[in-house]
mmCIF file of C-alpha atoms and ligand atoms in Angstrom:
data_model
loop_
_atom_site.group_PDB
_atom_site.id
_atom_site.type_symbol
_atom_site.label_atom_id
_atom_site.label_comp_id
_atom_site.label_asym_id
_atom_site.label_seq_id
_atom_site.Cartn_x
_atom_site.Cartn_y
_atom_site.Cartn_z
ATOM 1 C CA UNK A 36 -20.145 -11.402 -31.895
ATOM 2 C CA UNK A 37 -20.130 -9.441 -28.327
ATOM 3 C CA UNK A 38 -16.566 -11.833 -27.470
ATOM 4 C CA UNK A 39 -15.408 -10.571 -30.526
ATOM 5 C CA UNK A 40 -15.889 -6.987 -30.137
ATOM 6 C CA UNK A 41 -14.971 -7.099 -26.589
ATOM 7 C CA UNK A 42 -11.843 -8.703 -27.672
ATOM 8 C CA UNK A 43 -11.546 -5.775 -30.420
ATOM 9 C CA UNK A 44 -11.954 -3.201 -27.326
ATOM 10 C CA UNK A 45 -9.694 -5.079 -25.216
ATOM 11 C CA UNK A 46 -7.275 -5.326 -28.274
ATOM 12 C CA UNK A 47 -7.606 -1.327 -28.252
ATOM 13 C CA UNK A 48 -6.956 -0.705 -24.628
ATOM 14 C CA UNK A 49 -4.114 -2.829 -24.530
ATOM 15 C CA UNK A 50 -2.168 -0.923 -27.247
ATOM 16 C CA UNK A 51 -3.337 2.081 -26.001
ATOM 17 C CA UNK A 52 -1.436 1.412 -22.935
ATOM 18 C CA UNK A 53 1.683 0.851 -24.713
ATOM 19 C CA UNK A 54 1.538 -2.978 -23.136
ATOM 20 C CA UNK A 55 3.678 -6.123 -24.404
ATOM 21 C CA UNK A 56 1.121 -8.721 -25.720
ATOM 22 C CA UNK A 57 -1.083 -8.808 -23.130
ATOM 23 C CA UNK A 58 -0.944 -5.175 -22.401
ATOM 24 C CA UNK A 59 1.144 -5.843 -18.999
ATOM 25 C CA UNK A 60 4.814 -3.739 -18.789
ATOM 26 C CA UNK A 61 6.694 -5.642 -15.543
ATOM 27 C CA UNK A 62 9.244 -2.688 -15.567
ATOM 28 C CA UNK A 63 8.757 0.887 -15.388
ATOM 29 C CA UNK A 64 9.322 3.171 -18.361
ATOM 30 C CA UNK A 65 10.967 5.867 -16.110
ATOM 31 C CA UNK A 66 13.034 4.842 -13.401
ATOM 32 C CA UNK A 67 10.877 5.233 -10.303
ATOM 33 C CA UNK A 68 13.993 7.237 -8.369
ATOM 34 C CA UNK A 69 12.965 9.966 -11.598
ATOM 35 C CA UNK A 70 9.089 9.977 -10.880
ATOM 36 C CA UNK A 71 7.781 13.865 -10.104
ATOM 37 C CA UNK A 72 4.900 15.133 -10.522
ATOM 38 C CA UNK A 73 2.425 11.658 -9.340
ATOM 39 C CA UNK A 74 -0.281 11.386 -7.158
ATOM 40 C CA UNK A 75 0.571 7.920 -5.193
ATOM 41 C CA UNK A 76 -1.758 6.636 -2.974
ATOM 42 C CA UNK A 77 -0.609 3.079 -0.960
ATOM 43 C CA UNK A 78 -3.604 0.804 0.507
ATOM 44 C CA UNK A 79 -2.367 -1.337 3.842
ATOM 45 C CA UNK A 80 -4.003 -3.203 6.676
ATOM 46 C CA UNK A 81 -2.093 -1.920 9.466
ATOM 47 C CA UNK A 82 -0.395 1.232 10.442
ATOM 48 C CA UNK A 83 3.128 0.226 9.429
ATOM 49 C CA UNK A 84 2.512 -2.022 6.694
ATOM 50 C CA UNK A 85 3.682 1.142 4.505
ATOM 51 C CA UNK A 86 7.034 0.635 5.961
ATOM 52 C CA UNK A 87 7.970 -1.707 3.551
ATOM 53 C CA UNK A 88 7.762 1.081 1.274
ATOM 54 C CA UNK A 89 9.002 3.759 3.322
ATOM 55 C CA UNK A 90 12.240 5.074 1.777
ATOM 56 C CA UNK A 91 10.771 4.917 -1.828
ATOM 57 C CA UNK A 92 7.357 6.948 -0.251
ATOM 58 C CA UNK A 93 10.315 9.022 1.216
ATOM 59 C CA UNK A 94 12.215 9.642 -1.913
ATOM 60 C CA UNK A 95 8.767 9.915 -3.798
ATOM 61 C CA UNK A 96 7.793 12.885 -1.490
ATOM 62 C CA UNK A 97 10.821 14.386 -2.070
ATOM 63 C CA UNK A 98 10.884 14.322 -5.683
ATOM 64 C CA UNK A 99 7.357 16.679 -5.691
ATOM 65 C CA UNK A 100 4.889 14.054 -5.771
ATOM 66 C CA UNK A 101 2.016 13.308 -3.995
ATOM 67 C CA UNK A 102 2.032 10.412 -1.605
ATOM 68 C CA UNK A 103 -1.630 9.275 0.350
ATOM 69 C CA UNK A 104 -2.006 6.147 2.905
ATOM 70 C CA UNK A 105 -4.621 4.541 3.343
ATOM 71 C CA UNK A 106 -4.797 1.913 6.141
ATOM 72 C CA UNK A 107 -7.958 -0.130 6.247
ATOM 73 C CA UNK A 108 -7.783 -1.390 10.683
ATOM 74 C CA UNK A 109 -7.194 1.271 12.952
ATOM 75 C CA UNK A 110 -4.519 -1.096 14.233
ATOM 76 C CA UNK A 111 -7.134 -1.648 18.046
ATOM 77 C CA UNK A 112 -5.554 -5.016 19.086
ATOM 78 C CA UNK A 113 -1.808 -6.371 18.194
ATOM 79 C CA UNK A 114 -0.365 -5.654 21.294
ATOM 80 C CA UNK A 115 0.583 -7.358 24.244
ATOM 81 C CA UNK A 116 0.114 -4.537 26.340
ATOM 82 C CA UNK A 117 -2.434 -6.272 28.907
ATOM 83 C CA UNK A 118 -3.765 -2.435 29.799
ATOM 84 C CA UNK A 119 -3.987 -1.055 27.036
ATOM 85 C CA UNK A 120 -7.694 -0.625 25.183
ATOM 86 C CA UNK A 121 -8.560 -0.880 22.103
ATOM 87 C CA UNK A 122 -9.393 2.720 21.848
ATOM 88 C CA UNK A 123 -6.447 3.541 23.433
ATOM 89 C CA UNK A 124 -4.372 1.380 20.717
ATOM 90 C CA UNK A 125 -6.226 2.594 17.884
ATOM 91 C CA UNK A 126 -5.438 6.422 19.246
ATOM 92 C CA UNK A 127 -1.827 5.641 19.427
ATOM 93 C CA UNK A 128 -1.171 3.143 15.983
ATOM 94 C CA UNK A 129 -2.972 6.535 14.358
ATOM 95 C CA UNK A 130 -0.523 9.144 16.274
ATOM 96 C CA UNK A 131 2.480 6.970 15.836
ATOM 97 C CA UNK A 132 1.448 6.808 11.439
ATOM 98 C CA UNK A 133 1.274 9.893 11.608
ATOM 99 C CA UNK A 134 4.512 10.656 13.014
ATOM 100 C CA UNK A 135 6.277 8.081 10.971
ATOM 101 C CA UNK A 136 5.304 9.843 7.645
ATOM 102 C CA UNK A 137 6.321 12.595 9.231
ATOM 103 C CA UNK A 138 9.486 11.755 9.223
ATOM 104 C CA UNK A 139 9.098 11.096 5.386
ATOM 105 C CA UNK A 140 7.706 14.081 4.592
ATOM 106 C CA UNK A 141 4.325 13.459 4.198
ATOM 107 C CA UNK A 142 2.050 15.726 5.764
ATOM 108 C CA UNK A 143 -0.626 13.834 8.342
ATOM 109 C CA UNK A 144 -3.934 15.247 6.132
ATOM 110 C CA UNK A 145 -2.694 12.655 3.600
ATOM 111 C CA UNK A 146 -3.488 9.769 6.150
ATOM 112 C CA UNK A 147 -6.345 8.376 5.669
ATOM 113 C CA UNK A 148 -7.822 5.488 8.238
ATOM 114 C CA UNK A 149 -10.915 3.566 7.534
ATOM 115 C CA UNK A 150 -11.707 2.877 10.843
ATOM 116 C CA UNK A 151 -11.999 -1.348 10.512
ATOM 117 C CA UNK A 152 -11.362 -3.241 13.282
ATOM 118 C CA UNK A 153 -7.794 -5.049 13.627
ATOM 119 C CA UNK A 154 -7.220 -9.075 12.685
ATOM 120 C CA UNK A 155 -11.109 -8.900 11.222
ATOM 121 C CA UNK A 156 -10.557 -7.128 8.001
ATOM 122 C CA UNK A 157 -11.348 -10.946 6.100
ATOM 123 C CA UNK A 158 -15.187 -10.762 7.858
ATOM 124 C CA UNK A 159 -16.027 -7.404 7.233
ATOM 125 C CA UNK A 160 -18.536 -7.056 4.164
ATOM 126 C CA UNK A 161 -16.388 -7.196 1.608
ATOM 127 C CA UNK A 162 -18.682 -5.225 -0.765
ATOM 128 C CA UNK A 163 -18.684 -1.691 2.130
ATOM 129 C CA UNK A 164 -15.109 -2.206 1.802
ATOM 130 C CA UNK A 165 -14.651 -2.119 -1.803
ATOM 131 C CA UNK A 166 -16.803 0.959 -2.169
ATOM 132 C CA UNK A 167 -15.348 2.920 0.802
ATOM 133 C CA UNK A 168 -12.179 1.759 -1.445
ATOM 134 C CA UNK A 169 -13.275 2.791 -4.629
ATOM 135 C CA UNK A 170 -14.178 6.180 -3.211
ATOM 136 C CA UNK A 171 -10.702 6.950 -1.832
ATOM 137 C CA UNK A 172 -9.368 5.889 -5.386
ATOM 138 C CA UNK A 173 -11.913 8.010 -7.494
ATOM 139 C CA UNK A 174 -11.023 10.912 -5.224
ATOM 140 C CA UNK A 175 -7.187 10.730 -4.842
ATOM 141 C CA UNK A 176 -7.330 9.291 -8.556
ATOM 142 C CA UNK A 177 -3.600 7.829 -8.167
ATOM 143 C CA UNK A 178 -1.185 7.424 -10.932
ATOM 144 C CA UNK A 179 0.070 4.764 -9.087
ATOM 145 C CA UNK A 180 -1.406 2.551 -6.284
ATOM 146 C CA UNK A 181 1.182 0.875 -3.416
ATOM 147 C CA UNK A 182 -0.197 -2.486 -2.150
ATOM 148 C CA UNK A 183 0.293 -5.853 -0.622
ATOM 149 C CA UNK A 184 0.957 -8.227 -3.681
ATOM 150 C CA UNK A 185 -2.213 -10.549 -4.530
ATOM 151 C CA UNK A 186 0.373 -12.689 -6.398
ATOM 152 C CA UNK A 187 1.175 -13.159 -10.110
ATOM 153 C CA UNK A 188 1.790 -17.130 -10.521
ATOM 154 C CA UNK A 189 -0.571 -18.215 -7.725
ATOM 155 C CA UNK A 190 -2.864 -16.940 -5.357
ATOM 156 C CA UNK A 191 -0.600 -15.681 -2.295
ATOM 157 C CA UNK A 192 -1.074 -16.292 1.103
ATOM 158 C CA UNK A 193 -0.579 -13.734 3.384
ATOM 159 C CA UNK A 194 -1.012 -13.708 7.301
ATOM 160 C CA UNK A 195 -4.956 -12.593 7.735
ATOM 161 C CA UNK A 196 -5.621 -8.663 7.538
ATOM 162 C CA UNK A 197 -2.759 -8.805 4.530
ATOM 163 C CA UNK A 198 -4.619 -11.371 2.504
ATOM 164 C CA UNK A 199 -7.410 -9.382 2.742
ATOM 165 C CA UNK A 200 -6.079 -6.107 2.088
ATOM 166 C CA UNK A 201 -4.136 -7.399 -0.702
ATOM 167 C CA UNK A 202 -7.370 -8.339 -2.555
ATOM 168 C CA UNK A 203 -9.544 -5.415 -1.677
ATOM 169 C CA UNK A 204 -6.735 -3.111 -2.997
ATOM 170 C CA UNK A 205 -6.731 -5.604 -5.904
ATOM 171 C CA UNK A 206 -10.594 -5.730 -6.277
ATOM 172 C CA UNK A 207 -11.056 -1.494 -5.805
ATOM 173 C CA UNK A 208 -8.727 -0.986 -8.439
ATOM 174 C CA UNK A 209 -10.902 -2.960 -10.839
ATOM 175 C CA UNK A 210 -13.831 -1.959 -9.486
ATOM 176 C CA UNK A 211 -13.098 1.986 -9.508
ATOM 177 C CA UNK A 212 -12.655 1.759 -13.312
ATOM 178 C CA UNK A 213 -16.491 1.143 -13.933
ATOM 179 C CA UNK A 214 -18.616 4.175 -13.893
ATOM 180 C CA UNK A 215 -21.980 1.624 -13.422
ATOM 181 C CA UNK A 216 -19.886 0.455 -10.131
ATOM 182 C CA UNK A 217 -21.002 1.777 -7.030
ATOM 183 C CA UNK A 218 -22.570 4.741 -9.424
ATOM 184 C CA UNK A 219 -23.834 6.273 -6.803
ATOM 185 C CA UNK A 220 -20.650 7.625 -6.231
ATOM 186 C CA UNK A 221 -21.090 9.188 -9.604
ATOM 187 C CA UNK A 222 -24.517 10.174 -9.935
ATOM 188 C CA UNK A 223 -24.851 11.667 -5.966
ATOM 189 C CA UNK A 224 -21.284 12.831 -5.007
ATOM 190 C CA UNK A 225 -19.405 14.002 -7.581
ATOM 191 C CA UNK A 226 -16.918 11.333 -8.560
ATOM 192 C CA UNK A 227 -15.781 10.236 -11.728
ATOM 193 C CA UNK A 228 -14.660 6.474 -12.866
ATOM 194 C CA UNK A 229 -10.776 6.245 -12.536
ATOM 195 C CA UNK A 230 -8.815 3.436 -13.904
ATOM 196 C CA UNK A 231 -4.741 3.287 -12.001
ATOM 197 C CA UNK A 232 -2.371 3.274 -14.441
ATOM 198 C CA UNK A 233 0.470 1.930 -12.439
ATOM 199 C CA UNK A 234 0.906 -0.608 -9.669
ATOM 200 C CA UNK A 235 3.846 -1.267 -7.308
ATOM 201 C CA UNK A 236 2.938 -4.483 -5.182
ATOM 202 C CA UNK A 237 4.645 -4.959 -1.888
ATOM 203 C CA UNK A 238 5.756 -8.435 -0.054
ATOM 204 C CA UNK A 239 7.143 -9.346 3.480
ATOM 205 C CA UNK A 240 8.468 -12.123 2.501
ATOM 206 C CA UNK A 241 8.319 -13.504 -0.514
ATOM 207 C CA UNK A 242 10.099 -11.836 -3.059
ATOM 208 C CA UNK A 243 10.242 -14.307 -5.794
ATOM 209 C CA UNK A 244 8.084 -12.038 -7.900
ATOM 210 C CA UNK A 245 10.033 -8.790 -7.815
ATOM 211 C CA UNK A 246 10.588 -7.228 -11.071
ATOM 212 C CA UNK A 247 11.780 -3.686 -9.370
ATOM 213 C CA UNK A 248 14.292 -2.340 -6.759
ATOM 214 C CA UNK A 249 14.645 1.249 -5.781
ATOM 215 C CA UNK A 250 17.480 2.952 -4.500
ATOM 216 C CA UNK A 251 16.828 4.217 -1.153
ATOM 217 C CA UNK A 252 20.349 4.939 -0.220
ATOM 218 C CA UNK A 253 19.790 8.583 0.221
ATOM 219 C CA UNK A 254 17.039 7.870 2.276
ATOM 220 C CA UNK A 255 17.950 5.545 4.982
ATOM 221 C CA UNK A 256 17.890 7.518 7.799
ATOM 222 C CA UNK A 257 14.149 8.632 6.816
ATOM 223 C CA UNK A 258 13.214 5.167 7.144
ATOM 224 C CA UNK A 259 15.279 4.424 9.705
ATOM 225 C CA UNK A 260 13.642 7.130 12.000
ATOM 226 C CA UNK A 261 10.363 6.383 10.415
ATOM 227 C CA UNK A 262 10.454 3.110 11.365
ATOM 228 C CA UNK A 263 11.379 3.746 14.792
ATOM 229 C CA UNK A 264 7.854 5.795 15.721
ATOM 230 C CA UNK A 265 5.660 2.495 15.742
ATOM 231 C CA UNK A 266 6.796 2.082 19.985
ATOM 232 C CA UNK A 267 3.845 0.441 20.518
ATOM 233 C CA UNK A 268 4.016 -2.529 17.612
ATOM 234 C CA UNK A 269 8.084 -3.212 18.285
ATOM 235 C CA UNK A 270 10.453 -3.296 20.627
ATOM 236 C CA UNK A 271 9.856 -2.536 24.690
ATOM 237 C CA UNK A 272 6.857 -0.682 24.160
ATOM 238 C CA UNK A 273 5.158 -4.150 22.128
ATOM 239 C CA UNK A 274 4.965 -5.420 25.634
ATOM 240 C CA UNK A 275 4.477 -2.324 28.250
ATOM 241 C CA UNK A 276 3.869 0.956 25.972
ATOM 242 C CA UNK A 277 4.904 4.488 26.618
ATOM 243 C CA UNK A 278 5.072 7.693 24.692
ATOM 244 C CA UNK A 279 8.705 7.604 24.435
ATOM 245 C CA UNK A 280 11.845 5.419 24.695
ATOM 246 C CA UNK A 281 15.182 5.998 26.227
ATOM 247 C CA UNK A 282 18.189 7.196 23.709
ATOM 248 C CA UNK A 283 19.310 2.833 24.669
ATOM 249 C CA UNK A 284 16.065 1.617 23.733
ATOM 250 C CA UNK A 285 15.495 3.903 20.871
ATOM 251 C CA UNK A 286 18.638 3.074 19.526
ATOM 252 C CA UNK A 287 17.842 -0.029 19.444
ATOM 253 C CA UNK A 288 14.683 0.527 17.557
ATOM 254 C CA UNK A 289 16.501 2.019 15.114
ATOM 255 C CA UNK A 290 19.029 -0.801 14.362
ATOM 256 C CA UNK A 291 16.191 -3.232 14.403
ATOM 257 C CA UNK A 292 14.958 -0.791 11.480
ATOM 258 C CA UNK A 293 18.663 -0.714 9.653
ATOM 259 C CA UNK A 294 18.735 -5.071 10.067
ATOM 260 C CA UNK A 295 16.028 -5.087 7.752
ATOM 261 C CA UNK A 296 16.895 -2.966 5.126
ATOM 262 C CA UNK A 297 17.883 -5.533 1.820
ATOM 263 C CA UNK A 298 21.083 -5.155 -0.104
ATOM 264 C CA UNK A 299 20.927 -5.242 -3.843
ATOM 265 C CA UNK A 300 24.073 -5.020 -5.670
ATOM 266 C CA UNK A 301 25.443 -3.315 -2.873
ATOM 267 C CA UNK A 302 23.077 -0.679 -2.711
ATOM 268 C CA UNK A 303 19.680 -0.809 0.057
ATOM 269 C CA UNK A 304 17.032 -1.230 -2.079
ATOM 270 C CA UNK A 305 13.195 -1.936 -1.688
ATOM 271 C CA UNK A 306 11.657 -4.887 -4.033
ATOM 272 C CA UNK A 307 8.385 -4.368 -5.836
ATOM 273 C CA UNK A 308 6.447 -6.190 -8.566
ATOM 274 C CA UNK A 309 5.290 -3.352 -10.563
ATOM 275 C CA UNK A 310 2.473 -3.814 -12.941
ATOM 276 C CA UNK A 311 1.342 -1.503 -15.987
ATOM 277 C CA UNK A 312 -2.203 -2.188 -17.480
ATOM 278 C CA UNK A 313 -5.470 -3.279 -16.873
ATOM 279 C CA UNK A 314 -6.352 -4.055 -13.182
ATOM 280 C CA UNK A 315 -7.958 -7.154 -14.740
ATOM 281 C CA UNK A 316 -4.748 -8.558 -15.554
ATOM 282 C CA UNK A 317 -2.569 -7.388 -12.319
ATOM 283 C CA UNK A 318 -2.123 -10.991 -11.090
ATOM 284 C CA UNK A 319 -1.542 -12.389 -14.051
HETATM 285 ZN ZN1 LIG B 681 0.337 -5.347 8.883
#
């Protein structure tokens, strides 16, 4: 009797969500070069892992919505730097963000770090992860949540802090939608269950699963600049950072930055899965 009400309930979210038959949509109603008016929050390991996003966060911006990172490492240790800390990295992979949404429009408040240690992310307690997670997400209370793909046909490996951050997001988002979840959240600070509507899931390279390409060519040289704050992860300064680059070495950044940029039907693009429904049913 309980399977067969919860399948009734089920049943009645699914159509409420305007789903095919098992509530997923794998294409967005509404062109996402004509979203306004969302609050989009994006959930990476590293400071730069939103670059694979960054002209459709740029064009998002500019369209009047709301755009939030939130990295999970504070980026302390992928360098090769050999005098360089790992306060000192963390300082500069959070000044270097911030600069790079800069250039995107995105003003530095909507940053948000979590403070976990680089290449560890898979041994922290998974649990204070999820709930610092779920926080963010009942707070910010996205209409659509950026993140590494978990993988629809099979589970998806991903180099270390990605694999990890790709199932936290994953796990948050399902978590955040039950108000007996971390209900302390509820009962002692305010917060209110949130389920995300809409997911856009993000791949370095793997794009078998894309179902979604954005037009970015108005905003190429957002990303393009963008792309070219992170000195201290790429080119010269990956090896011996400083502040700033020479107009040669910057330029060179910069067409590192254009190299990468995909062509779809002649147009740059960026390549998403996007997923409408339940979170329960994102990888499926
Ligand atoms: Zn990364």
């Amino acid at each position: 009797m309980r399977s067969l009400i919860s399948m009734l309930f089920l049943t009645i979210c699914l159509c409420a969500f305007g789903g095919t038959a098992f509530g997923q949509v794998l294409k967005p109603e509404t062109a996402v070069e004509k979203w306004a008016g969302k609050t989009v929050m994006l959930i990476g390991a590293h400071a730069d892992d939103d670059a694979l996003a960054h002209g459709t966060l740029a064009m998002l911006q500019a369209n009047g919505n709301q755009v939030y990172v939130v990295t999970l490492t504070t980026g302390n240790v992928g360098t090769q730097d050999p005098n360089l800390s790992r306060t000192q990295l963390a300082q500069i992979r959070r000044q270097e963000e911030q600069a790079a949404l800069g250039e995107l429009g995105i003003a530095a408040e909507h940053y948000i770090n979590l403070g976990y240690d680089d290449g560890l992310l898979e041994f922290e307690d998974r649990k204070a992860v999820v709930e610092n997670l779920v926080r963010w997400i009942r707070r910010l209370r996205p209409d659509v949540l950026f993140a590494w793909d978990p993988g629809k046909n099979y589970q998806r490996w991903h180099k270390s802090d990605h694999r990890a951050a790709s199932y936290l997001a994953a796990d948050a988002a399902r978590a955040a939608m039950w108000r007996l979840l971390f209900e302390g959240q509820v009962t002692q600070e305010g917060l209110r269950e949130y389920t995300i509507p809409e997911y856009m899931f993000f791949n370095d390279y793997d794009h078998e699963d894309e179902n979604t390409w954005v037009d970015i060519s108005e905003y190429i040289e957002k990303k393009v600049n963008a792309g070219a704050k992170y000195i201290s992860q790429f080119g010269p300064g990956w090896k011996s950072y400083k502040p700033s680059l020479s107009e040669p070495e910057l330029k060179q950044m910069k067409d590192g930055v254009r190299s990468q940029i995909r062509m779809k039907d002649n147009k740059p693009v960026e390549g998403f899965r996007y997923y409408k429904g339940l979170p329960d049913a994102m990888g499926k």
